[in-house]
């Protein structure tokens, strides 16, 4: 059964060749922008300005970006197509920093929480809270590392932007989420037995 440890070995498959088994799944090797594997129909935002919606965050043009509607608070819920490990996030400033008062400041990050709204999000402890500065939001600045241990098996992220730098609304130019895919079992790799 276990070669080299003594004991019985598995019998050879019919025809003398050993049966080919699928290789075990392994985690992604390289950091990627996880926004490329979002399950877009499952993503939503609360209190978004319909003229500057959530989808604009991933276009790559900070002049389009996303804005809140009624006040500075904003909820962004992102669902991935598969489980991921999240290493870092990068918010970009709106319109290359033309209005720094609209920049988000306090951002609470929740993991695998669905359907959080403004009525209950403040009652739920976030996995991490970050405080953004103007320097953090510049295009040339590095992404912000997260508590990697807490972000090992993520299917969805919910960002609650609680406050901004003083304007009536919050504006975000772009968003990147860096990480790796998590190894999962692909049931199509299994063959029907007997």
PDB file of C-alpha atoms in Angstrom:
ATOM      1  CA  UNK A   1       0.000   0.000   0.000  1.00  0.00           C
ATOM      2  CA  UNK A   2       2.786   2.438   0.899  1.00  0.00           C
ATOM      3  CA  UNK A   3       5.894   1.671  -1.163  1.00  0.00           C
ATOM      4  CA  UNK A   4       9.095   1.604   0.822  1.00  0.00           C
ATOM      5  CA  UNK A   5       7.321   1.018   4.149  1.00  0.00           C
ATOM      6  CA  UNK A   6       6.811  -2.698   3.795  1.00  0.00           C
ATOM      7  CA  UNK A   7       3.418  -4.309   3.511  1.00  0.00           C
ATOM      8  CA  UNK A   8       1.223  -4.927   0.530  1.00  0.00           C
ATOM      9  CA  UNK A   9       1.344  -2.863  -2.605  1.00  0.00           C
ATOM     10  CA  UNK A  10      -1.585  -1.952  -4.809  1.00  0.00           C
ATOM     11  CA  UNK A  11      -2.289  -4.416  -7.581  1.00  0.00           C
ATOM     12  CA  UNK A  12      -1.536  -3.252 -11.112  1.00  0.00           C
ATOM     13  CA  UNK A  13      -4.515  -2.156 -13.174  1.00  0.00           C
ATOM     14  CA  UNK A  14      -5.756  -4.323 -16.005  1.00  0.00           C
ATOM     15  CA  UNK A  15      -3.342  -4.279 -18.914  1.00  0.00           C
ATOM     16  CA  UNK A  16      -0.296  -3.960 -16.641  1.00  0.00           C
ATOM     17  CA  UNK A  17      -0.315  -0.146 -16.433  1.00  0.00           C
ATOM     18  CA  UNK A  18      -0.963   1.605 -13.155  1.00  0.00           C
ATOM     19  CA  UNK A  19      -4.209   3.590 -13.044  1.00  0.00           C
ATOM     20  CA  UNK A  20      -3.607   7.296 -13.613  1.00  0.00           C
ATOM     21  CA  UNK A  21      -4.879   9.384 -10.729  1.00  0.00           C
ATOM     22  CA  UNK A  22      -5.334  13.113 -10.932  1.00  0.00           C
ATOM     23  CA  UNK A  23      -2.596  15.139  -9.301  1.00  0.00           C
ATOM     24  CA  UNK A  24      -3.565  16.698  -5.984  1.00  0.00           C
ATOM     25  CA  UNK A  25      -4.796  20.261  -6.275  1.00  0.00           C
ATOM     26  CA  UNK A  26      -2.398  22.950  -5.168  1.00  0.00           C
ATOM     27  CA  UNK A  27      -2.720  26.594  -4.277  1.00  0.00           C
ATOM     28  CA  UNK A  28      -1.909  29.260  -6.836  1.00  0.00           C
ATOM     29  CA  UNK A  29       1.813  30.013  -6.923  1.00  0.00           C
ATOM     30  CA  UNK A  30       1.773  33.665  -7.925  1.00  0.00           C
ATOM     31  CA  UNK A  31       0.078  36.712  -6.513  1.00  0.00           C
ATOM     32  CA  UNK A  32      -2.681  37.855  -8.846  1.00  0.00           C
ATOM     33  CA  UNK A  33      -5.238  40.629  -8.863  1.00  0.00           C
ATOM     34  CA  UNK A  34      -8.209  38.721  -7.470  1.00  0.00           C
ATOM     35  CA  UNK A  35     -10.621  41.232  -9.004  1.00  0.00           C
ATOM     36  CA  UNK A  36     -10.173  39.226 -12.211  1.00  0.00           C
ATOM     37  CA  UNK A  37     -11.992  36.256 -10.629  1.00  0.00           C
ATOM     38  CA  UNK A  38     -14.929  38.129  -9.098  1.00  0.00           C
ATOM     39  CA  UNK A  39     -18.388  36.592  -9.445  1.00  0.00           C
ATOM     40  CA  UNK A  40     -19.723  39.916 -10.743  1.00  0.00           C
ATOM     41  CA  UNK A  41     -23.476  39.161 -10.575  1.00  0.00           C
ATOM     42  CA  UNK A  42     -23.052  38.454  -6.833  1.00  0.00           C
ATOM     43  CA  UNK A  43     -21.201  41.724  -6.111  1.00  0.00           C
ATOM     44  CA  UNK A  44     -23.091  44.781  -4.920  1.00  0.00           C
ATOM     45  CA  UNK A  45     -22.749  48.141  -3.223  1.00  0.00           C
ATOM     46  CA  UNK A  46     -25.031  49.966  -0.805  1.00  0.00           C
ATOM     47  CA  UNK A  47     -25.417  53.756  -1.024  1.00  0.00           C
ATOM     48  CA  UNK A  48     -23.671  53.949  -4.419  1.00  0.00           C
ATOM     49  CA  UNK A  49     -24.234  56.828  -6.792  1.00  0.00           C
ATOM     50  CA  UNK A  50     -25.829  55.260  -9.898  1.00  0.00           C
ATOM     51  CA  UNK A  51     -23.719  57.548 -12.123  1.00  0.00           C
ATOM     52  CA  UNK A  52     -20.502  56.206 -10.531  1.00  0.00           C
ATOM     53  CA  UNK A  53     -21.258  52.523  -9.769  1.00  0.00           C
ATOM     54  CA  UNK A  54     -19.207  49.680  -8.292  1.00  0.00           C
ATOM     55  CA  UNK A  55     -18.122  48.335 -11.691  1.00  0.00           C
ATOM     56  CA  UNK A  56     -16.112  51.489 -12.358  1.00  0.00           C
ATOM     57  CA  UNK A  57     -13.590  50.497  -9.664  1.00  0.00           C
ATOM     58  CA  UNK A  58     -12.140  47.822 -11.944  1.00  0.00           C
ATOM     59  CA  UNK A  59     -11.875  49.809 -15.194  1.00  0.00           C
ATOM     60  CA  UNK A  60      -8.495  51.348 -14.393  1.00  0.00           C
ATOM     61  CA  UNK A  61      -9.514  54.999 -14.866  1.00  0.00           C
ATOM     62  CA  UNK A  62      -9.690  56.910 -11.566  1.00  0.00           C
ATOM     63  CA  UNK A  63     -11.788  59.667 -13.210  1.00  0.00           C
ATOM     64  CA  UNK A  64     -14.708  57.243 -13.448  1.00  0.00           C
ATOM     65  CA  UNK A  65     -14.393  55.425 -10.110  1.00  0.00           C
ATOM     66  CA  UNK A  66     -17.167  54.979  -7.557  1.00  0.00           C
ATOM     67  CA  UNK A  67     -18.988  57.469  -5.355  1.00  0.00           C
ATOM     68  CA  UNK A  68     -21.383  57.189  -2.447  1.00  0.00           C
ATOM     69  CA  UNK A  69     -24.807  58.748  -2.827  1.00  0.00           C
ATOM     70  CA  UNK A  70     -26.623  60.077   0.254  1.00  0.00           C
ATOM     71  CA  UNK A  71     -23.694  60.448   2.680  1.00  0.00           C
ATOM     72  CA  UNK A  72     -20.065  59.392   3.171  1.00  0.00           C
ATOM     73  CA  UNK A  73     -20.774  55.787   4.230  1.00  0.00           C
ATOM     74  CA  UNK A  74     -20.487  53.032   1.667  1.00  0.00           C
ATOM     75  CA  UNK A  75     -20.718  49.219   1.682  1.00  0.00           C
ATOM     76  CA  UNK A  76     -18.943  47.253  -1.052  1.00  0.00           C
ATOM     77  CA  UNK A  77     -19.550  43.478  -1.180  1.00  0.00           C
ATOM     78  CA  UNK A  78     -17.343  41.385  -3.482  1.00  0.00           C
ATOM     79  CA  UNK A  79     -17.831  37.658  -4.102  1.00  0.00           C
ATOM     80  CA  UNK A  80     -15.157  35.502  -5.738  1.00  0.00           C
ATOM     81  CA  UNK A  81     -15.742  32.609  -8.148  1.00  0.00           C
ATOM     82  CA  UNK A  82     -13.659  30.362  -5.872  1.00  0.00           C
ATOM     83  CA  UNK A  83     -11.965  30.465  -2.484  1.00  0.00           C
ATOM     84  CA  UNK A  84      -8.932  32.740  -2.321  1.00  0.00           C
ATOM     85  CA  UNK A  85      -6.172  33.844   0.049  1.00  0.00           C
ATOM     86  CA  UNK A  86      -6.043  37.624   0.284  1.00  0.00           C
ATOM     87  CA  UNK A  87      -2.648  39.213   0.934  1.00  0.00           C
ATOM     88  CA  UNK A  88      -3.205  42.920   0.343  1.00  0.00           C
ATOM     89  CA  UNK A  89      -5.596  45.557  -0.933  1.00  0.00           C
ATOM     90  CA  UNK A  90      -5.060  48.809  -2.789  1.00  0.00           C
ATOM     91  CA  UNK A  91      -7.614  51.608  -2.877  1.00  0.00           C
ATOM     92  CA  UNK A  92      -6.823  54.406  -5.343  1.00  0.00           C
ATOM     93  CA  UNK A  93      -7.796  58.039  -4.967  1.00  0.00           C
ATOM     94  CA  UNK A  94     -10.613  59.556  -6.991  1.00  0.00           C
ATOM     95  CA  UNK A  95      -9.631  61.462 -10.149  1.00  0.00           C
ATOM     96  CA  UNK A  96      -5.903  61.427  -9.337  1.00  0.00           C
ATOM     97  CA  UNK A  97      -6.442  63.210  -6.010  1.00  0.00           C
ATOM     98  CA  UNK A  98      -8.403  66.203  -7.312  1.00  0.00           C
ATOM     99  CA  UNK A  99     -10.662  66.223  -4.219  1.00  0.00           C
ATOM    100  CA  UNK A 100      -8.827  64.714  -1.215  1.00  0.00           C
ATOM    101  CA  UNK A 101     -11.756  65.414   1.159  1.00  0.00           C
ATOM    102  CA  UNK A 102     -13.686  62.646  -0.635  1.00  0.00           C
ATOM    103  CA  UNK A 103     -11.004  60.010   0.109  1.00  0.00           C
ATOM    104  CA  UNK A 104     -12.060  57.084   2.326  1.00  0.00           C
ATOM    105  CA  UNK A 105     -10.353  57.049   5.726  1.00  0.00           C
ATOM    106  CA  UNK A 106     -11.795  54.306   7.968  1.00  0.00           C
ATOM    107  CA  UNK A 107     -12.459  50.989   6.211  1.00  0.00           C
ATOM    108  CA  UNK A 108     -13.731  47.877   8.034  1.00  0.00           C
ATOM    109  CA  UNK A 109     -13.159  44.576   6.207  1.00  0.00           C
ATOM    110  CA  UNK A 110     -15.483  41.616   6.788  1.00  0.00           C
ATOM    111  CA  UNK A 111     -14.846  38.072   5.519  1.00  0.00           C
ATOM    112  CA  UNK A 112     -17.498  35.662   4.209  1.00  0.00           C
ATOM    113  CA  UNK A 113     -20.437  37.770   5.447  1.00  0.00           C
ATOM    114  CA  UNK A 114     -23.375  38.022   3.105  1.00  0.00           C
ATOM    115  CA  UNK A 115     -26.178  40.562   3.085  1.00  0.00           C
ATOM    116  CA  UNK A 116     -24.706  43.045   5.539  1.00  0.00           C
ATOM    117  CA  UNK A 117     -26.574  46.333   5.480  1.00  0.00           C
ATOM    118  CA  UNK A 118     -26.190  49.634   7.290  1.00  0.00           C
ATOM    119  CA  UNK A 119     -28.634  48.474   9.986  1.00  0.00           C
ATOM    120  CA  UNK A 120     -26.398  45.610  11.158  1.00  0.00           C
ATOM    121  CA  UNK A 121     -22.842  46.114   9.883  1.00  0.00           C
ATOM    122  CA  UNK A 122     -21.758  48.138  12.923  1.00  0.00           C
ATOM    123  CA  UNK A 123     -22.852  45.263  15.214  1.00  0.00           C
ATOM    124  CA  UNK A 124     -20.512  42.763  13.519  1.00  0.00           C
ATOM    125  CA  UNK A 125     -16.797  42.732  14.350  1.00  0.00           C
ATOM    126  CA  UNK A 126     -14.636  43.129  11.239  1.00  0.00           C
ATOM    127  CA  UNK A 127     -11.691  40.869  10.472  1.00  0.00           C
ATOM    128  CA  UNK A 128      -9.565  44.004  10.125  1.00  0.00           C
ATOM    129  CA  UNK A 129      -9.947  47.770  10.173  1.00  0.00           C
ATOM    130  CA  UNK A 130      -7.595  49.970   8.195  1.00  0.00           C
ATOM    131  CA  UNK A 131      -7.074  53.714   8.291  1.00  0.00           C
ATOM    132  CA  UNK A 132      -6.127  55.166   4.923  1.00  0.00           C
ATOM    133  CA  UNK A 133      -4.044  58.289   4.389  1.00  0.00           C
ATOM    134  CA  UNK A 134      -3.746  60.378   1.236  1.00  0.00           C
ATOM    135  CA  UNK A 135      -0.337  58.780   0.652  1.00  0.00           C
ATOM    136  CA  UNK A 136      -1.881  55.262   0.831  1.00  0.00           C
ATOM    137  CA  UNK A 137      -4.301  56.146  -1.970  1.00  0.00           C
ATOM    138  CA  UNK A 138      -1.780  57.469  -4.494  1.00  0.00           C
ATOM    139  CA  UNK A 139      -1.212  55.370  -7.612  1.00  0.00           C
ATOM    140  CA  UNK A 140       2.501  54.932  -6.817  1.00  0.00           C
ATOM    141  CA  UNK A 141       1.999  53.751  -3.219  1.00  0.00           C
ATOM    142  CA  UNK A 142       2.201  50.108  -2.195  1.00  0.00           C
ATOM    143  CA  UNK A 143      -0.813  47.957  -1.395  1.00  0.00           C
ATOM    144  CA  UNK A 144      -1.745  47.561   2.284  1.00  0.00           C
ATOM    145  CA  UNK A 145      -0.923  44.130   3.693  1.00  0.00           C
ATOM    146  CA  UNK A 146      -3.735  42.421   5.583  1.00  0.00           C
ATOM    147  CA  UNK A 147      -3.584  39.985   8.509  1.00  0.00           C
ATOM    148  CA  UNK A 148      -2.785  37.108   6.162  1.00  0.00           C
ATOM    149  CA  UNK A 149      -3.735  34.447   8.705  1.00  0.00           C
ATOM    150  CA  UNK A 150      -7.318  35.749   8.856  1.00  0.00           C
ATOM    151  CA  UNK A 151      -7.678  35.890   5.069  1.00  0.00           C
ATOM    152  CA  UNK A 152      -6.780  32.272   4.169  1.00  0.00           C
ATOM    153  CA  UNK A 153     -10.139  30.965   2.904  1.00  0.00           C
ATOM    154  CA  UNK A 154     -12.134  33.869   1.555  1.00  0.00           C
ATOM    155  CA  UNK A 155     -15.206  33.522  -0.644  1.00  0.00           C
ATOM    156  CA  UNK A 156     -16.396  37.108  -0.163  1.00  0.00           C
ATOM    157  CA  UNK A 157     -15.194  40.433   1.223  1.00  0.00           C
ATOM    158  CA  UNK A 158     -17.373  43.250   2.511  1.00  0.00           C
ATOM    159  CA  UNK A 159     -15.811  46.699   2.858  1.00  0.00           C
ATOM    160  CA  UNK A 160     -17.586  49.202   5.092  1.00  0.00           C
ATOM    161  CA  UNK A 161     -16.289  52.700   4.479  1.00  0.00           C
ATOM    162  CA  UNK A 162     -17.356  54.348   7.714  1.00  0.00           C
ATOM    163  CA  UNK A 163     -15.896  57.798   7.195  1.00  0.00           C
ATOM    164  CA  UNK A 164     -13.957  59.883   4.748  1.00  0.00           C
ATOM    165  CA  UNK A 165     -11.677  62.924   4.987  1.00  0.00           C
ATOM    166  CA  UNK A 166     -14.558  65.380   5.495  1.00  0.00           C
ATOM    167  CA  UNK A 167     -16.662  65.665   2.324  1.00  0.00           C
ATOM    168  CA  UNK A 168     -20.393  64.908   2.103  1.00  0.00           C
ATOM    169  CA  UNK A 169     -19.738  61.904  -0.155  1.00  0.00           C
ATOM    170  CA  UNK A 170     -16.943  59.338  -0.521  1.00  0.00           C
ATOM    171  CA  UNK A 171     -15.191  58.705  -3.841  1.00  0.00           C
ATOM    172  CA  UNK A 172     -12.807  55.875  -4.754  1.00  0.00           C
ATOM    173  CA  UNK A 173     -10.813  55.810  -7.993  1.00  0.00           C
ATOM    174  CA  UNK A 174     -10.014  52.103  -8.108  1.00  0.00           C
ATOM    175  CA  UNK A 175      -9.577  48.888  -6.124  1.00  0.00           C
ATOM    176  CA  UNK A 176      -7.131  45.998  -6.395  1.00  0.00           C
ATOM    177  CA  UNK A 177      -7.134  42.888  -4.222  1.00  0.00           C
ATOM    178  CA  UNK A 178      -3.943  40.859  -4.375  1.00  0.00           C
ATOM    179  CA  UNK A 179      -3.745  37.207  -3.368  1.00  0.00           C
ATOM    180  CA  UNK A 180      -3.757  33.588  -4.496  1.00  0.00           C
ATOM    181  CA  UNK A 181      -6.356  31.015  -5.396  1.00  0.00           C
ATOM    182  CA  UNK A 182      -6.939  28.173  -2.930  1.00  0.00           C
ATOM    183  CA  UNK A 183      -6.679  24.539  -3.978  1.00  0.00           C
ATOM    184  CA  UNK A 184     -10.084  22.903  -4.189  1.00  0.00           C
ATOM    185  CA  UNK A 185     -11.268  19.559  -5.419  1.00  0.00           C
ATOM    186  CA  UNK A 186     -12.479  19.503  -9.003  1.00  0.00           C
ATOM    187  CA  UNK A 187     -15.128  16.777  -9.086  1.00  0.00           C
ATOM    188  CA  UNK A 188     -14.722  16.477 -12.870  1.00  0.00           C
ATOM    189  CA  UNK A 189     -11.262  14.949 -12.293  1.00  0.00           C
ATOM    190  CA  UNK A 190     -12.807  11.843 -10.725  1.00  0.00           C
ATOM    191  CA  UNK A 191     -13.813   8.893 -12.855  1.00  0.00           C
ATOM    192  CA  UNK A 192     -16.820   6.767 -12.114  1.00  0.00           C
ATOM    193  CA  UNK A 193     -15.808   3.456 -10.562  1.00  0.00           C
ATOM    194  CA  UNK A 194     -17.297   0.080 -11.288  1.00  0.00           C
TER     195      UNK A 194
END
